[in-house]
């Protein structure tokens, strides 16, 4: 482990997420921070042992991530795990809506909640003044993700440490779950 590996941050969430995947798993990676974190922590899986990893592309890169995961689980008829940031999750939260007479997919959303688009603090945008950076790029949202999940009929869980997240991810996915990793 390198220095800081014991910290509860986006990198730790990505590491636990990746470690939970097997060769038969399908996972969707949200654009922005989480996909970069997975890229930095993913092992070199032996041939045939890597999970199937899917990511969207779009104008903003975060377009339709929730809907993609829901559709993928329905089309494949198997559970799908998702790692995404809070802004990406909120951008397509309506994708959680399933009609009352429709089949519900098994999808687990692991949402890295850092209070906004902190990815920009590592990009050229970071040279903006602090007030512009916060309002325009970080875009703090203040959304209660638990209330949002429950409103859409999803189960909500809190992951406050790597150990808690690992225990959650070790359980089978049943229905729609939102695991909030507040970092």
N, CA and C atoms as an extended XYZ file, in Angstrom:
549
Properties=species:S:1:pos:R:3:atomname:S:1:resname:S:1:resid:I:1 pbc="F F F"
N         0.833       -1.192        0.000 N   UNK     1
C         0.000        0.000        0.000 CA  UNK     1
C         0.872        1.249        0.000 C   UNK     1
N         0.421        2.247       -0.710 N   UNK     2
C         1.146        3.503       -0.741 CA  UNK     2
C         0.610        4.420        0.349 C   UNK     2
N         1.311        5.511        0.652 N   UNK     3
C         0.838        6.432        1.679 CA  UNK     3
C        -0.585        6.907        1.363 C   UNK     3
N        -1.390        7.001        2.387 N   UNK     4
C        -2.752        7.477        2.199 CA  UNK     4
C        -3.742        6.403        1.801 C   UNK     4
N        -3.286        5.147        1.670 N   UNK     5
C        -4.193        4.077        1.240 CA  UNK     5
C        -5.272        3.784        2.277 C   UNK     5
N        -5.034        4.166        3.547 N   UNK     6
C        -6.013        3.899        4.582 CA  UNK     6
C        -7.049        5.012        4.693 C   UNK     6
N        -6.919        6.054        3.890 N   UNK     7
C        -7.879        7.153        3.905 CA  UNK     7
C        -9.196        6.721        3.267 C   UNK     7
N       -10.284        7.302        3.755 N   UNK     8
C       -11.599        7.060        3.159 CA  UNK     8
C       -11.824        8.178        2.153 C   UNK     8
N       -11.565        7.881        0.889 N   UNK     9
C       -11.693        8.865       -0.180 CA  UNK     9
C       -12.145        8.148       -1.455 C   UNK     9
N       -12.250        8.890       -2.540 N   UNK    10
C       -12.726        8.315       -3.805 CA  UNK    10
C       -11.834        7.168       -4.285 C   UNK    10
N       -10.557        7.294       -4.071 N   UNK    11
C        -9.626        6.229       -4.480 CA  UNK    11
C        -9.890        4.950       -3.695 C   UNK    11
N       -10.135        5.077       -2.394 N   UNK    12
C       -10.434        3.909       -1.560 CA  UNK    12
C       -11.738        3.256       -2.002 C   UNK    12
N       -12.729        4.064       -2.324 N   UNK    13
C       -14.009        3.526       -2.804 CA  UNK    13
C       -13.787        2.744       -4.095 C   UNK    13
N       -13.034        3.330       -5.022 N   UNK    14
C       -12.754        2.650       -6.296 CA  UNK    14
C       -11.999        1.350       -6.067 C   UNK    14
N       -11.035        1.345       -5.168 N   UNK    15
C       -10.253        0.142       -4.895 CA  UNK    15
C       -11.154       -0.978       -4.371 C   UNK    15
N       -12.016       -0.658       -3.404 N   UNK    16
C       -12.919       -1.675       -2.843 CA  UNK    16
C       -13.901       -2.151       -3.915 C   UNK    16
N       -14.398       -1.232       -4.719 N   UNK    17
C       -15.327       -1.579       -5.801 CA  UNK    17
C       -14.678       -2.571       -6.759 C   UNK    17
N       -13.482       -2.257       -7.223 N   UNK    18
C       -12.769       -3.121       -8.177 CA  UNK    18
C       -12.479       -4.481       -7.558 C   UNK    18
N       -12.064       -4.484       -6.303 N   UNK    19
C       -11.748       -5.748       -5.626 CA  UNK    19
C       -12.976       -6.636       -5.462 C   UNK    19
N       -14.164       -6.049       -5.513 N   UNK    20
C       -15.398       -6.825       -5.337 CA  UNK    20
C       -15.839       -7.520       -6.625 C   UNK    20
N       -15.249       -7.162       -7.754 N   UNK    21
C       -15.686       -7.682       -9.046 CA  UNK    21
C       -15.016       -9.004       -9.401 C   UNK    21
N       -15.790       -9.878      -10.038 N   UNK    22
C       -15.245      -11.148      -10.531 CA  UNK    22
C       -15.332      -11.159      -12.057 C   UNK    22
N       -14.803      -12.187      -12.651 N   UNK    23
C       -14.767      -12.296      -14.113 CA  UNK    23
C       -16.153      -12.324      -14.738 C   UNK    23
N       -17.161      -12.741      -14.008 N   UNK    24
C       -18.519      -12.830      -14.572 CA  UNK    24
C       -19.353      -11.577      -14.317 C   UNK    24
N       -18.795      -10.617      -13.609 N   UNK    25
C       -19.536       -9.404      -13.272 CA  UNK    25
C       -19.540       -8.393      -14.417 C   UNK    25
N       -20.603       -7.597      -14.434 N   UNK    26
C       -20.712       -6.471      -15.355 CA  UNK    26
C       -20.795       -5.224      -14.489 C   UNK    26
N       -19.977       -4.231      -14.815 N   UNK    27
C       -19.969       -2.988      -14.054 CA  UNK    27
C       -19.970       -1.802      -15.010 C   UNK    27
N       -20.691       -0.772      -14.612 N   UNK    28
C       -20.721        0.485      -15.350 CA  UNK    28
C       -19.909        1.491      -14.546 C   UNK    28
N       -19.038        2.213      -15.235 N   UNK    29
C       -18.217        3.227      -14.585 CA  UNK    29
C       -18.668        4.605      -15.035 C   UNK    29
N       -18.991        5.445      -14.079 N   UNK    30
C       -19.372        6.814      -14.388 CA  UNK    30
C       -18.161        7.610      -14.827 C   UNK    30
N       -18.394        8.552      -15.721 N   UNK    31
C       -17.318        9.413      -16.194 CA  UNK    31
C       -16.854       10.326      -15.063 C   UNK    31
N       -15.800       11.012      -15.291 N   UNK    32
C       -15.231       11.973      -14.371 CA  UNK    32
C       -14.300       11.272      -13.394 C   UNK    32
N       -14.412       11.547      -12.113 N   UNK    33
C       -13.481       11.001      -11.127 CA  UNK    33
C       -13.461        9.493      -11.001 C   UNK    33
N       -14.624        8.828      -10.856 N   UNK    34
C       -14.595        7.376      -10.620 CA  UNK    34
C       -13.876        6.568      -11.695 C   UNK    34
N       -14.070        6.876      -12.955 N   UNK    35
C       -13.397        6.089      -13.998 CA  UNK    35
C       -11.890        6.308      -13.929 C   UNK    35
N       -11.477        7.498      -13.563 N   UNK    36
C       -10.043        7.768      -13.411 CA  UNK    36
C        -9.480        7.014      -12.200 C   UNK    36
N       -10.266        6.965      -11.134 N   UNK    37
C        -9.830        6.228       -9.942 CA  UNK    37
C        -9.701        4.736      -10.250 C   UNK    37
N       -10.676        4.170      -10.950 N   UNK    38
C       -10.601        2.748      -11.307 CA  UNK    38
C        -9.369        2.505      -12.166 C   UNK    38
N        -9.110        3.396      -13.095 N   UNK    39
C        -7.933        3.249      -13.944 CA  UNK    39
C        -6.655        3.219      -13.110 C   UNK    39
N        -6.647        3.951      -12.013 N   UNK    40
C        -5.430        4.011      -11.191 CA  UNK    40
C        -5.292        2.845      -10.211 C   UNK    40
N        -6.382        2.143       -9.911 N   UNK    41
C        -6.312        1.063       -8.913 CA  UNK    41
C        -6.592       -0.327       -9.469 C   UNK    41
N        -7.094       -0.416      -10.691 N   UNK    42
C        -7.459       -1.733      -11.250 CA  UNK    42
C        -6.216       -2.588      -11.451 C   UNK    42
N        -6.318       -3.856      -11.114 N   UNK    43
C        -5.184       -4.759      -11.324 CA  UNK    43
C        -5.048       -5.115      -12.800 C   UNK    43
N        -3.964       -5.744      -13.132 N   UNK    44
C        -3.818       -6.313      -14.473 CA  UNK    44
C        -4.423       -7.707      -14.387 C   UNK    44
N        -5.704       -7.797      -14.701 N   UNK    45
C        -6.386       -9.079      -14.604 CA  UNK    45
C        -5.804      -10.056      -15.621 C   UNK    45
N        -5.675      -11.330      -15.241 N   UNK    46
C        -5.244      -12.345      -16.217 CA  UNK    46
C        -6.285      -12.443      -17.343 C   UNK    46
N        -5.863      -12.874      -18.492 N   UNK    47
C        -6.766      -13.023      -19.633 CA  UNK    47
C        -7.959      -13.881      -19.225 C   UNK    47
N        -9.151      -13.397      -19.519 N   UNK    48
C       -10.372      -14.116      -19.210 CA  UNK    48
C       -10.859      -13.941      -17.780 C   UNK    48
N       -10.139      -13.187      -16.972 N   UNK    49
C       -10.520      -13.010      -15.566 CA  UNK    49
C       -11.042      -11.611      -15.253 C   UNK    49
N       -11.034      -10.737      -16.241 N   UNK    50
C       -11.487       -9.365      -16.009 CA  UNK    50
C       -13.010       -9.288      -16.084 C   UNK    50
N       -13.608       -8.480      -15.236 N   UNK    51
C       -15.047       -8.244      -15.356 CA  UNK    51
C       -15.309       -7.435      -16.626 C   UNK    51
N       -16.553       -7.389      -17.046 N   UNK    52
C       -16.923       -6.535      -18.175 CA  UNK    52
C       -17.169       -5.135      -17.629 C   UNK    52
N       -16.398       -4.163      -18.107 N   UNK    53
C       -16.532       -2.778      -17.671 CA  UNK    53
C       -17.100       -1.955      -18.812 C   UNK    53
N       -18.128       -1.174      -18.518 N   UNK    54
C       -18.834       -0.378      -19.519 CA  UNK    54
C       -18.827        1.077      -19.066 C   UNK    54
N       -18.685        1.999      -20.005 N   UNK    55
C       -18.746        3.426      -19.684 CA  UNK    55
C       -19.400        4.163      -20.843 C   UNK    55
N       -20.111        5.224      -20.510 N   UNK    56
C       -20.753        6.064      -21.523 CA  UNK    56
C       -19.775        7.110      -22.044 C   UNK    56
N       -20.083        7.565      -23.231 N   UNK    57
C       -19.421        8.732      -23.782 CA  UNK    57
C       -20.526        9.711      -24.137 C   UNK    57
N       -20.250       10.949      -24.046 N   UNK    58
C       -21.258       11.947      -24.369 CA  UNK    58
C       -20.652       13.323      -24.271 C   UNK    58
N       -21.456       14.318      -24.563 N   UNK    59
C       -20.972       15.684      -24.533 CA  UNK    59
C       -20.320       15.990      -23.189 C   UNK    59
N       -21.005       15.643      -22.112 N   UNK    60
C       -20.458       15.895      -20.781 CA  UNK    60
C       -19.845       14.634      -20.181 C   UNK    60
N       -20.027       13.491      -20.820 N   UNK    61
C       -19.483       12.250      -20.310 CA  UNK    61
C       -20.333       11.599      -19.240 C   UNK    61
N       -21.248       12.365      -18.637 N   UNK    62
C       -22.080       11.815      -17.570 CA  UNK    62
C       -23.503       11.533      -18.046 C   UNK    62
N       -23.759       11.782      -19.292 N   UNK    63
C       -25.104       11.625      -19.836 CA  UNK    63
C       -25.602       10.186      -19.740 C   UNK    63
N       -26.740        9.989      -19.087 N   UNK    64
C       -27.448        8.715      -19.121 CA  UNK    64
C       -26.798        7.544      -18.413 C   UNK    64
N       -25.900        7.783      -17.478 N   UNK    65
C       -25.200        6.672      -16.825 CA  UNK    65
C       -26.161        5.770      -16.051 C   UNK    65
N       -27.059        6.354      -15.289 N   UNK    66
C       -28.021        5.562      -14.522 CA  UNK    66
C       -28.917        4.758      -15.456 C   UNK    66
N       -29.419        5.400      -16.486 N   UNK    67
C       -30.289        4.712      -17.449 CA  UNK    67
C       -29.547        3.598      -18.171 C   UNK    67
N       -28.286        3.831      -18.500 N   UNK    68
C       -27.484        2.797      -19.151 CA  UNK    68
C       -27.378        1.565      -18.258 C   UNK    68
N       -27.090        1.777      -16.996 N   UNK    69
C       -26.948        0.646      -16.062 CA  UNK    69
C       -28.267       -0.105      -15.906 C   UNK    69
N       -29.361        0.620      -15.786 N   UNK    70
C       -30.670       -0.018      -15.626 CA  UNK    70
C       -31.003       -0.836      -16.875 C   UNK    70
N       -30.809       -0.256      -18.046 N   UNK    71
C       -31.089       -0.958      -19.298 CA  UNK    71
C       -30.188       -2.159      -19.506 C   UNK    71
N       -28.925       -2.030      -19.142 N   UNK    72
C       -27.979       -3.129      -19.281 CA  UNK    72
C       -28.404       -4.319      -18.414 C   UNK    72
N       -28.796       -4.037      -17.170 N   UNK    73
C       -29.233       -5.117      -16.273 CA  UNK    73
C       -30.486       -5.793      -16.807 C   UNK    73
N       -31.408       -5.011      -17.334 N   UNK    74
C       -32.625       -5.595      -17.902 CA  UNK    74
C       -32.311       -6.420      -19.143 C   UNK    74
N       -31.466       -5.885      -20.018 N   UNK    75
C       -31.147       -6.589      -21.264 CA  UNK    75
C       -30.362       -7.874      -21.012 C   UNK    75
N       -29.433       -7.834      -20.082 N   UNK    76
C       -28.599       -9.007      -19.804 CA  UNK    76
C       -29.286       -9.998      -18.873 C   UNK    76
N       -30.259       -9.517      -18.116 N   UNK    77
C       -30.919      -10.383      -17.142 CA  UNK    77
C       -30.000      -10.792      -16.010 C   UNK    77
N       -29.047       -9.927      -15.676 N   UNK    78
C       -28.138      -10.213      -14.576 CA  UNK    78
C       -27.837       -8.919      -13.824 C   UNK    78
N       -27.368       -9.042      -12.588 N   UNK    79
C       -27.053       -7.840      -11.806 CA  UNK    79
C       -25.936       -7.025      -12.444 C   UNK    79
N       -26.011       -5.727      -12.220 N   UNK    80
C       -24.986       -4.803      -12.700 CA  UNK    80
C       -24.570       -3.927      -11.522 C   UNK    80
N       -23.277       -3.730      -11.381 N   UNK    81
C       -22.733       -2.829      -10.371 CA  UNK    81
C       -22.321       -1.539      -11.065 C   UNK    81
N       -22.471       -0.430      -10.362 N   UNK    82
C       -22.150        0.871      -10.945 CA  UNK    82
C       -21.313        1.667       -9.949 C   UNK    82
N       -20.263        2.292      -10.434 N   UNK    83
C       -19.476        3.222       -9.637 CA  UNK    83
C       -19.564        4.574      -10.323 C   UNK    83
N       -20.066        5.565       -9.600 N   UNK    84
C       -20.215        6.888      -10.193 CA  UNK    84
C       -20.150        7.951       -9.117 C   UNK    84
N       -19.919        9.176       -9.558 N   UNK    85
C       -19.887       10.306       -8.643 CA  UNK    85
C       -21.279       10.849       -8.395 C   UNK    85
N       -21.381       11.703       -7.398 N   UNK    86
C       -22.668       12.255       -7.016 CA  UNK    86
C       -23.298       13.110       -8.117 C   UNK    86
N       -22.518       13.925       -8.799 N   UNK    87
C       -23.079       14.770       -9.857 CA  UNK    87
C       -23.547       13.911      -11.030 C   UNK    87
N       -22.790       12.893      -11.381 N   UNK    88
C       -23.199       11.973      -12.450 CA  UNK    88
C       -24.493       11.274      -12.070 C   UNK    88
N       -24.579       10.814      -10.827 N   UNK    89
C       -25.795       10.150      -10.342 CA  UNK    89
C       -26.989       11.097      -10.418 C   UNK    89
N       -26.822       12.311       -9.954 N   UNK    90
C       -27.917       13.281       -9.952 CA  UNK    90
C       -28.318       13.699      -11.367 C   UNK    90
N       -27.345       13.728      -12.268 N   UNK    91
C       -27.606       14.154      -13.640 CA  UNK    91
C       -28.640       13.268      -14.330 C   UNK    91
N       -28.706       11.994      -13.942 N   UNK    92
C       -29.632       11.051      -14.576 CA  UNK    92
C       -30.442       10.284      -13.531 C   UNK    92
N       -30.750       10.938      -12.416 N   UNK    93
C       -31.501       10.272      -11.341 CA  UNK    93
C       -32.852        9.754      -11.825 C   UNK    93
N       -33.437       10.406      -12.800 N   UNK    94
C       -34.722        9.953      -13.339 CA  UNK    94
C       -34.656        8.558      -13.931 C   UNK    94
N       -33.463        8.091      -14.241 N   UNK    95
C       -33.283        6.740      -14.760 CA  UNK    95
C       -33.620        5.663      -13.738 C   UNK    95
N       -33.776        6.048      -12.480 N   UNK    96
C       -34.173        5.101      -11.433 CA  UNK    96
C       -35.656        4.752      -11.506 C   UNK    96
N       -36.414        5.546      -12.217 N   UNK    97
C       -37.862        5.349      -12.271 CA  UNK    97
C       -38.214        4.105      -13.084 C   UNK    97
N       -38.926        3.195      -12.442 N   UNK    98
C       -39.410        1.975      -13.084 CA  UNK    98
C       -40.914        1.947      -12.871 C   UNK    98
N       -41.660        1.734      -13.935 N   UNK    99
C       -43.117        1.654      -13.814 CA  UNK    99
C       -43.524        0.557      -12.846 C   UNK    99
N       -44.643        0.752      -12.164 N   UNK   100
C       -45.071       -0.198      -11.128 CA  UNK   100
C       -45.359       -1.586      -11.693 C   UNK   100
N       -45.640       -1.683      -12.971 N   UNK   101
C       -45.935       -2.989      -13.575 CA  UNK   101
C       -44.756       -3.549      -14.361 C   UNK   101
N       -43.620       -2.873      -14.254 N   UNK   102
C       -42.438       -3.288      -15.015 CA  UNK   102
C       -41.506       -4.139      -14.156 C   UNK   102
N       -40.714       -4.947      -14.827 N   UNK   103
C       -39.697       -5.763      -14.162 CA  UNK   103
C       -38.612       -4.844      -13.602 C   UNK   103
N       -38.218       -5.105      -12.382 N   UNK   104
C       -37.176       -4.293      -11.742 CA  UNK   104
C       -35.820       -4.985      -11.900 C   UNK   104
N       -34.844       -4.258      -12.405 N   UNK   105
C       -33.516       -4.855      -12.557 CA  UNK   105
C       -32.790       -4.919      -11.211 C   UNK   105
N       -31.742       -5.702      -11.184 N   UNK   106
C       -30.854       -5.771      -10.023 CA  UNK   106
C       -29.640       -4.908      -10.333 C   UNK   106
N       -29.611       -3.720       -9.735 N   UNK   107
C       -28.524       -2.769       -9.994 CA  UNK   107
C       -28.098       -2.152       -8.665 C   UNK   107
N       -26.797       -2.142       -8.452 N   UNK   108
C       -26.242       -1.502       -7.246 CA  UNK   108
C       -25.410       -0.300       -7.691 C   UNK   108
N       -25.843        0.866       -7.277 N   UNK   109
C       -25.134        2.110       -7.560 CA  UNK   109
C       -24.265        2.465       -6.365 C   UNK   109
N       -22.962        2.526       -6.552 N   UNK   110
C       -22.061        3.007       -5.517 CA  UNK   110
C       -21.746        4.455       -5.882 C   UNK   110
N       -22.290        5.364       -5.088 N   UNK   111
C       -22.181        6.790       -5.384 CA  UNK   111
C       -21.129        7.419       -4.476 C   UNK   111
N       -20.058        7.910       -5.077 N   UNK   112
C       -19.027        8.630       -4.333 CA  UNK   112
C       -19.560       10.044       -4.130 C   UNK   112
N       -19.979       10.329       -2.912 N   UNK   113
C       -20.556       11.641       -2.613 CA  UNK   113
C       -19.499       12.510       -1.952 C   UNK   113
N       -18.917       13.387       -2.752 N   UNK   114
C       -17.942       14.344       -2.238 CA  UNK   114
C       -18.488       15.767       -2.303 C   UNK   114
N       -19.810       15.858       -2.462 N   UNK   115
C       -20.455       17.163       -2.407 CA  UNK   115
C       -20.384       17.979       -3.678 C   UNK   115
N       -20.042       17.378       -4.798 N   UNK   116
C       -20.011       18.128       -6.049 CA  UNK   116
C       -18.902       17.671       -6.964 C   UNK   116
N       -18.699       18.409       -8.017 N   UNK   117
C       -17.742       18.044       -9.055 CA  UNK   117
C       -16.307       18.355       -8.698 C   UNK   117
N       -15.768       17.649       -7.723 N   UNK   118
C       -14.399       17.929       -7.280 CA  UNK   118
C       -13.342       17.545       -8.304 C   UNK   118
N       -13.723       16.833       -9.353 N   UNK   119
C       -12.773       16.475      -10.409 CA  UNK   119
C       -12.086       17.723      -10.965 C   UNK   119
N       -12.803       18.829      -10.974 N   UNK   120
C       -12.268       20.049      -11.567 CA  UNK   120
C       -11.105       20.637      -10.778 C   UNK   120
N       -10.964       20.250       -9.523 N   UNK   121
C        -9.845       20.763       -8.734 CA  UNK   121
C        -8.513       20.222       -9.237 C   UNK   121
N        -8.554       19.166      -10.054 N   UNK   122
C        -7.334       18.590      -10.607 CA  UNK   122
C        -7.144       18.919      -12.083 C   UNK   122
N        -8.023       19.728      -12.629 N   UNK   123
C        -7.938       20.097      -14.041 CA  UNK   123
C        -7.580       21.575      -14.172 C   UNK   123
N        -7.459       22.038      -15.388 N   UNK   124
C        -7.069       23.428      -15.623 CA  UNK   124
C        -8.049       24.432      -15.026 C   UNK   124
N        -9.270       23.991      -14.755 N   UNK   125
C       -10.279       24.871      -14.165 CA  UNK   125
C        -9.873       25.342      -12.770 C   UNK   125
N        -8.982       24.634      -12.128 N   UNK   126
C        -8.581       24.947      -10.757 CA  UNK   126
C        -7.919       26.309      -10.642 C   UNK   126
N        -7.558       26.900      -11.764 N   UNK   127
C        -6.934       28.226      -11.727 CA  UNK   127
C        -7.959       29.338      -11.575 C   UNK   127
N        -9.240       29.006      -11.625 N   UNK   128
C       -10.290       30.013      -11.413 CA  UNK   128
C       -10.278       30.436       -9.953 C   UNK   128
N       -10.861       31.594       -9.678 N   UNK   129
C       -10.939       32.042       -8.291 CA  UNK   129
C       -11.780       31.052       -7.483 C   UNK   129
N       -11.574       31.038       -6.180 N   UNK   130
C       -12.250       30.067       -5.313 CA  UNK   130
C       -13.773       30.179       -5.410 C   UNK   130
N       -14.303       31.394       -5.470 N   UNK   131
C       -15.766       31.537       -5.536 CA  UNK   131
C       -16.311       31.061       -6.883 C   UNK   131
N       -15.608       31.327       -7.966 N   UNK   132
C       -16.026       30.847       -9.282 CA  UNK   132
C       -15.872       29.328       -9.340 C   UNK   132
N       -14.782       28.828       -8.819 N   UNK   133
C       -14.537       27.386       -8.814 CA  UNK   133
C       -15.681       26.656       -8.111 C   UNK   133
N       -16.064       27.143       -6.944 N   UNK   134
C       -17.113       26.488       -6.161 CA  UNK   134
C       -18.466       26.569       -6.866 C   UNK   134
N       -18.867       27.750       -7.297 N   UNK   135
C       -20.197       27.937       -7.873 CA  UNK   135
C       -20.344       27.323       -9.257 C   UNK   135
N       -19.348       27.463      -10.101 N   UNK   136
C       -19.465       27.051      -11.494 CA  UNK   136
C       -18.974       25.630      -11.754 C   UNK   136
N       -17.916       25.222      -11.078 N   UNK   137
C       -17.339       23.913      -11.383 CA  UNK   137
C       -17.653       22.851      -10.332 C   UNK   137
N       -17.416       23.136       -9.065 N   UNK   138
C       -17.697       22.136       -8.041 CA  UNK   138
C       -19.198       21.920       -7.892 C   UNK   138
N       -19.961       22.952       -8.082 N   UNK   139
C       -21.432       22.908       -8.033 CA  UNK   139
C       -21.959       22.095       -6.854 C   UNK   139
N       -21.699       22.549       -5.621 N   UNK   140
C       -22.219       21.812       -4.477 CA  UNK   140
C       -23.731       21.667       -4.601 C   UNK   140
N       -24.232       20.469       -4.317 N   UNK   141
C       -25.654       20.206       -4.572 CA  UNK   141
C       -26.502       20.114       -3.313 C   UNK   141
N       -25.985       19.639       -2.217 N   UNK   142
C       -26.748       19.543       -0.982 CA  UNK   142
C       -27.941       18.601       -1.041 C   UNK   142
N       -27.958       17.677       -1.995 N   UNK   143
C       -29.090       16.756       -2.155 CA  UNK   143
C       -28.992       15.628       -1.135 C   UNK   143
N       -30.097       15.288       -0.538 N   UNK   144
C       -30.194       14.155        0.372 CA  UNK   144
C       -30.365       12.911       -0.497 C   UNK   144
N       -29.278       12.198       -0.733 N   UNK   145
C       -29.327       11.047       -1.635 CA  UNK   145
C       -30.195        9.925       -1.081 C   UNK   145
N       -30.279        9.801        0.228 N   UNK   146
C       -31.137        8.775        0.807 CA  UNK   146
C       -32.600        9.052        0.475 C   UNK   146
N       -33.034       10.294        0.656 N   UNK   147
C       -34.424       10.660        0.342 CA  UNK   147
C       -34.710       10.464       -1.142 C   UNK   147
N       -33.750       10.812       -1.990 N   UNK   148
C       -33.921       10.642       -3.429 CA  UNK   148
C       -34.079        9.164       -3.784 C   UNK   148
N       -33.202        8.327       -3.240 N   UNK   149
C       -33.261        6.888       -3.520 CA  UNK   149
C       -34.596        6.310       -3.075 C   UNK   149
N       -34.995        6.630       -1.862 N   UNK   150
C       -36.249        6.108       -1.323 CA  UNK   150
C       -37.439        6.591       -2.157 C   UNK   150
N       -37.396        7.823       -2.622 N   UNK   151
C       -38.488        8.360       -3.447 CA  UNK   151
C       -38.661        7.550       -4.727 C   UNK   151
N       -37.571        6.991       -5.242 N   UNK   152
C       -37.639        6.170       -6.450 CA  UNK   152
C       -37.819        4.686       -6.133 C   UNK   152
N       -37.991        4.346       -4.875 N   UNK   153
C       -38.208        2.954       -4.499 CA  UNK   153
C       -36.941        2.128       -4.406 C   UNK   153
N       -35.802        2.787       -4.301 N   UNK   154
C       -34.524        2.093       -4.187 CA  UNK   154
C       -34.140        1.939       -2.714 C   UNK   154
N       -33.405        0.904       -2.440 N   UNK   155
C       -32.856        0.703       -1.102 CA  UNK   155
C       -31.620        1.582       -0.979 C   UNK   155
N       -31.434        2.244        0.153 N   UNK   156
C       -30.288        3.123        0.367 CA  UNK   156
C       -29.439        2.577        1.506 C   UNK   156
N       -28.134        2.578        1.301 N   UNK   157
C       -27.181        2.144        2.321 CA  UNK   157
C       -26.060        3.172        2.409 C   UNK   157
N       -25.519        3.344        3.603 N   UNK   158
C       -24.362        4.218        3.792 CA  UNK   158
C       -23.104        3.372        3.927 C   UNK   158
N       -22.053        3.783        3.259 N   UNK   159
C       -20.746        3.148        3.415 CA  UNK   159
C       -19.804        4.212        3.955 C   UNK   159
N       -19.402        4.035        5.200 N   UNK   160
C       -18.585        5.040        5.874 CA  UNK   160
C       -17.111        4.645        5.978 C   UNK   160
N       -16.779        3.474        5.452 N   UNK   161
C       -15.389        3.015        5.484 CA  UNK   161
C       -15.207        1.933        4.424 C   UNK   161
N       -13.957        1.614        4.164 N   UNK   162
C       -13.655        0.555        3.196 CA  UNK   162
C       -14.227       -0.775        3.663 C   UNK   162
N       -14.161       -1.036        4.959 N   UNK   163
C       -14.665       -2.296        5.503 CA  UNK   163
C       -16.177       -2.403        5.338 C   UNK   163
N       -16.882       -1.331        5.611 N   UNK   164
C       -18.343       -1.335        5.462 CA  UNK   164
C       -18.714       -1.520        3.996 C   UNK   164
N       -18.028       -0.786        3.106 N   UNK   165
C       -18.317       -0.923        1.679 CA  UNK   165
C       -18.032       -2.341        1.203 C   UNK   165
N       -16.925       -2.919        1.606 N   UNK   166
C       -16.583       -4.291        1.193 CA  UNK   166
C       -17.662       -5.273        1.653 C   UNK   166
N       -18.171       -5.094        2.858 N   UNK   167
C       -19.218       -5.984        3.366 CA  UNK   167
C       -20.505       -5.832        2.551 C   UNK   167
N       -20.857       -4.615        2.201 N   UNK   168
C       -22.049       -4.381        1.374 CA  UNK   168
C       -21.875       -5.034        0.010 C   UNK   168
N       -20.710       -4.821       -0.607 N   UNK   169
C       -20.470       -5.331       -1.957 CA  UNK   169
C       -20.328       -6.845       -1.999 C   UNK   169
N       -20.109       -7.467       -0.859 N   UNK   170
C       -20.001       -8.927       -0.797 CA  UNK   170
C       -21.372       -9.601       -0.791 C   UNK   170
N       -22.432       -8.827       -0.636 N   UNK   171
C       -23.783       -9.396       -0.620 CA  UNK   171
C       -24.376       -9.371       -2.027 C   UNK   171
N       -25.247      -10.321       -2.341 N   UNK   172
C       -25.881      -10.324       -3.668 CA  UNK   172
C       -26.730       -9.066       -3.892 C   UNK   172
N       -26.820       -8.658       -5.130 N   UNK   173
C       -27.625       -7.484       -5.488 CA  UNK   173
C       -29.068       -7.938       -5.693 C   UNK   173
N       -29.983       -7.289       -4.986 N   UNK   174
C       -31.412       -7.573       -5.136 CA  UNK   174
C       -32.152       -6.260       -5.313 C   UNK   174
N       -32.724       -6.058       -6.480 N   UNK   175
C       -33.449       -4.818       -6.744 CA  UNK   175
C       -32.492       -3.672       -7.009 C   UNK   175
N       -32.986       -2.487       -6.782 N   UNK   176
C       -32.184       -1.280       -7.023 CA  UNK   176
C       -31.654       -0.790       -5.679 C   UNK   176
N       -30.357       -0.674       -5.596 N   UNK   177
C       -29.693       -0.240       -4.381 CA  UNK   177
C       -28.826        0.981       -4.667 C   UNK   177
N       -28.834        1.931       -3.758 N   UNK   178
C       -27.950        3.089       -3.827 CA  UNK   178
C       -27.078        3.053       -2.587 C   UNK   178
N       -25.793        2.833       -2.800 N   UNK   179
C       -24.824        2.796       -1.703 CA  UNK   179
C       -24.094        4.130       -1.743 C   UNK   179
N       -24.328        4.932       -0.738 N   UNK   180
C       -23.714        6.261       -0.681 CA  UNK   180
C       -22.420        6.198        0.104 C   UNK   180
N       -21.322        6.480       -0.576 N   UNK   181
C       -20.004        6.540        0.050 CA  UNK   181
C       -19.668        8.015        0.243 C   UNK   181
N       -19.985        8.520        1.420 N   UNK   182
C       -19.740        9.922        1.722 CA  UNK   182
C       -18.261       10.085        2.065 C   UNK   182
N       -17.531       10.781        1.206 N   UNK   183
C       -16.096       10.945        1.402 CA  UNK   183
C       -15.744       12.403        1.616 C   UNK   183
